[in-house]
CSV table of C-alpha atoms in Angstrom, one decimal:
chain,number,residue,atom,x,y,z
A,1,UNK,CA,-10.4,-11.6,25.4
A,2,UNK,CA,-7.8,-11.9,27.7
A,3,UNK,CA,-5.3,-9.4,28.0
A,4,UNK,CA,-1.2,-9.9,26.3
A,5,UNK,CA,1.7,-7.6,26.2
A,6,UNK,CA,2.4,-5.8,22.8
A,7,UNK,CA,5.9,-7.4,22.7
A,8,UNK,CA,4.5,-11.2,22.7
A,9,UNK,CA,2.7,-10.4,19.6
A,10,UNK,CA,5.7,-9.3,17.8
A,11,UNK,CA,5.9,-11.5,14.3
A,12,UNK,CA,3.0,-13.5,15.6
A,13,UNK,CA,0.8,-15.2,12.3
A,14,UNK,CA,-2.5,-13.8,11.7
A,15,UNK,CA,-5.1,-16.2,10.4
A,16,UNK,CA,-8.7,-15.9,9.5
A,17,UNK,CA,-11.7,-17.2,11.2
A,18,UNK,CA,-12.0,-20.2,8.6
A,19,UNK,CA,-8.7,-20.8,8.9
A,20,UNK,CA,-6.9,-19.2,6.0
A,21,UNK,CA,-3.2,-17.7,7.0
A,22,UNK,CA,-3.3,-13.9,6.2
A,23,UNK,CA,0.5,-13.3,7.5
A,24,UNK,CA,2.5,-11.8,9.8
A,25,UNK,CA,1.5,-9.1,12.2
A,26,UNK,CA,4.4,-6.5,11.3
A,27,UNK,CA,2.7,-3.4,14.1
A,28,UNK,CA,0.2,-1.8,15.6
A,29,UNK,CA,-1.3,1.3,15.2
A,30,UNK,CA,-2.4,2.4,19.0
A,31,UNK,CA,-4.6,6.3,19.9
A,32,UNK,CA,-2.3,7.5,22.4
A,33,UNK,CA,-5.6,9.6,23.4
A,34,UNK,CA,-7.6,7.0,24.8
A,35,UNK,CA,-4.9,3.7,25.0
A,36,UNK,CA,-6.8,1.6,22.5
A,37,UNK,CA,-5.3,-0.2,19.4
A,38,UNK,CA,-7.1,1.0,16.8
A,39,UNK,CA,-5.1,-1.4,13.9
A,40,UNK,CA,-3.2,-4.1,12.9
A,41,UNK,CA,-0.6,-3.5,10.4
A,42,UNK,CA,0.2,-6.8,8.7
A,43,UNK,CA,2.9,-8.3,6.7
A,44,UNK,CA,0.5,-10.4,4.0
A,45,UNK,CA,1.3,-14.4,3.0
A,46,UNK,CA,2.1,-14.3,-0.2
A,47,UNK,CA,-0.8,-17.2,-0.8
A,48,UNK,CA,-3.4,-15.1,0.9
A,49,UNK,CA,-5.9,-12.6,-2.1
A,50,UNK,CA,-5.3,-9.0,-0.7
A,51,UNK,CA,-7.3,-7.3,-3.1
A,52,UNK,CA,-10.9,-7.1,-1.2
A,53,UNK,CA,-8.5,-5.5,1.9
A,54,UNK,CA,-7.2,-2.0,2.8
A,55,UNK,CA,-3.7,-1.9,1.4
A,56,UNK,CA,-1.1,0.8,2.7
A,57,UNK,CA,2.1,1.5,0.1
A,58,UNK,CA,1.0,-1.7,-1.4
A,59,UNK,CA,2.4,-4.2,0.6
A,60,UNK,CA,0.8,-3.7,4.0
A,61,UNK,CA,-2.6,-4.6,4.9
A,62,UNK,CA,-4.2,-2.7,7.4
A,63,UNK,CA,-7.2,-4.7,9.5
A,64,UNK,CA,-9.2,-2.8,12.1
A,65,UNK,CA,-8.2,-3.9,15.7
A,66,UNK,CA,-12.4,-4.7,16.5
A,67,UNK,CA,-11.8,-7.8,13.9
A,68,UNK,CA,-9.4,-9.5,16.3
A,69,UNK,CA,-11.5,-12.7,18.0
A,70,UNK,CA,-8.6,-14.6,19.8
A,71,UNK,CA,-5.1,-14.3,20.8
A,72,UNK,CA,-3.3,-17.5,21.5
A,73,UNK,CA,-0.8,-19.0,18.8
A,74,UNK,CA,-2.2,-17.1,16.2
A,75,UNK,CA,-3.7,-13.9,15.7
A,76,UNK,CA,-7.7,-15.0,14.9
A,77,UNK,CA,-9.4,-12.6,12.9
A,78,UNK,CA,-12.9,-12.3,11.6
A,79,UNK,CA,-12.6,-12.5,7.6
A,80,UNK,CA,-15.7,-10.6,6.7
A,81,UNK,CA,-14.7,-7.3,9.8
A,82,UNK,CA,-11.1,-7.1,8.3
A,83,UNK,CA,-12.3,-6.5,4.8
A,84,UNK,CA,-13.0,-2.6,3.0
């Protein structure tokens, strides 16, 4: 994967392998230890079924950073890594 600066993915769209819009990446969540995101924190469409996904405060879906496949227009991430 080739490498972006956190501030170009600011309110970038997040969308599934097979193509299904999940939303809008709202942050990440980042282990200052090591330097590795370890989240995305994501702002869901209001189209897209949360309910097989982690869920903070019930309107943020968390996805684990190791789902992410491609960074270009979107956010590509792999439907079946992002789920519980």
């Amino acid at each position: 994967m080739t490498r972006v600066f956190a501030r170009s993915l600011s309110r970038k769209k997040v969308m599934s392998n097979d193509g299904k819009v999940i939303g809008t990446l709202k942050n990440l969540r980042v282990d200052f230890d090591s330097g590795q995101v370890v989240e995305m924190l994501i702002h869901p469409d209001s189209s897209f079924d949360t309910s097989n996904y982690i869920m903070e405060d019930d309107k943020i879906l968390k996805v684990s950073f190791e789902a992410v496949k491609d960074i270009k227009d979107y956010i590509v991430v792999d439907r079946y890594l992002a789920r519980k």
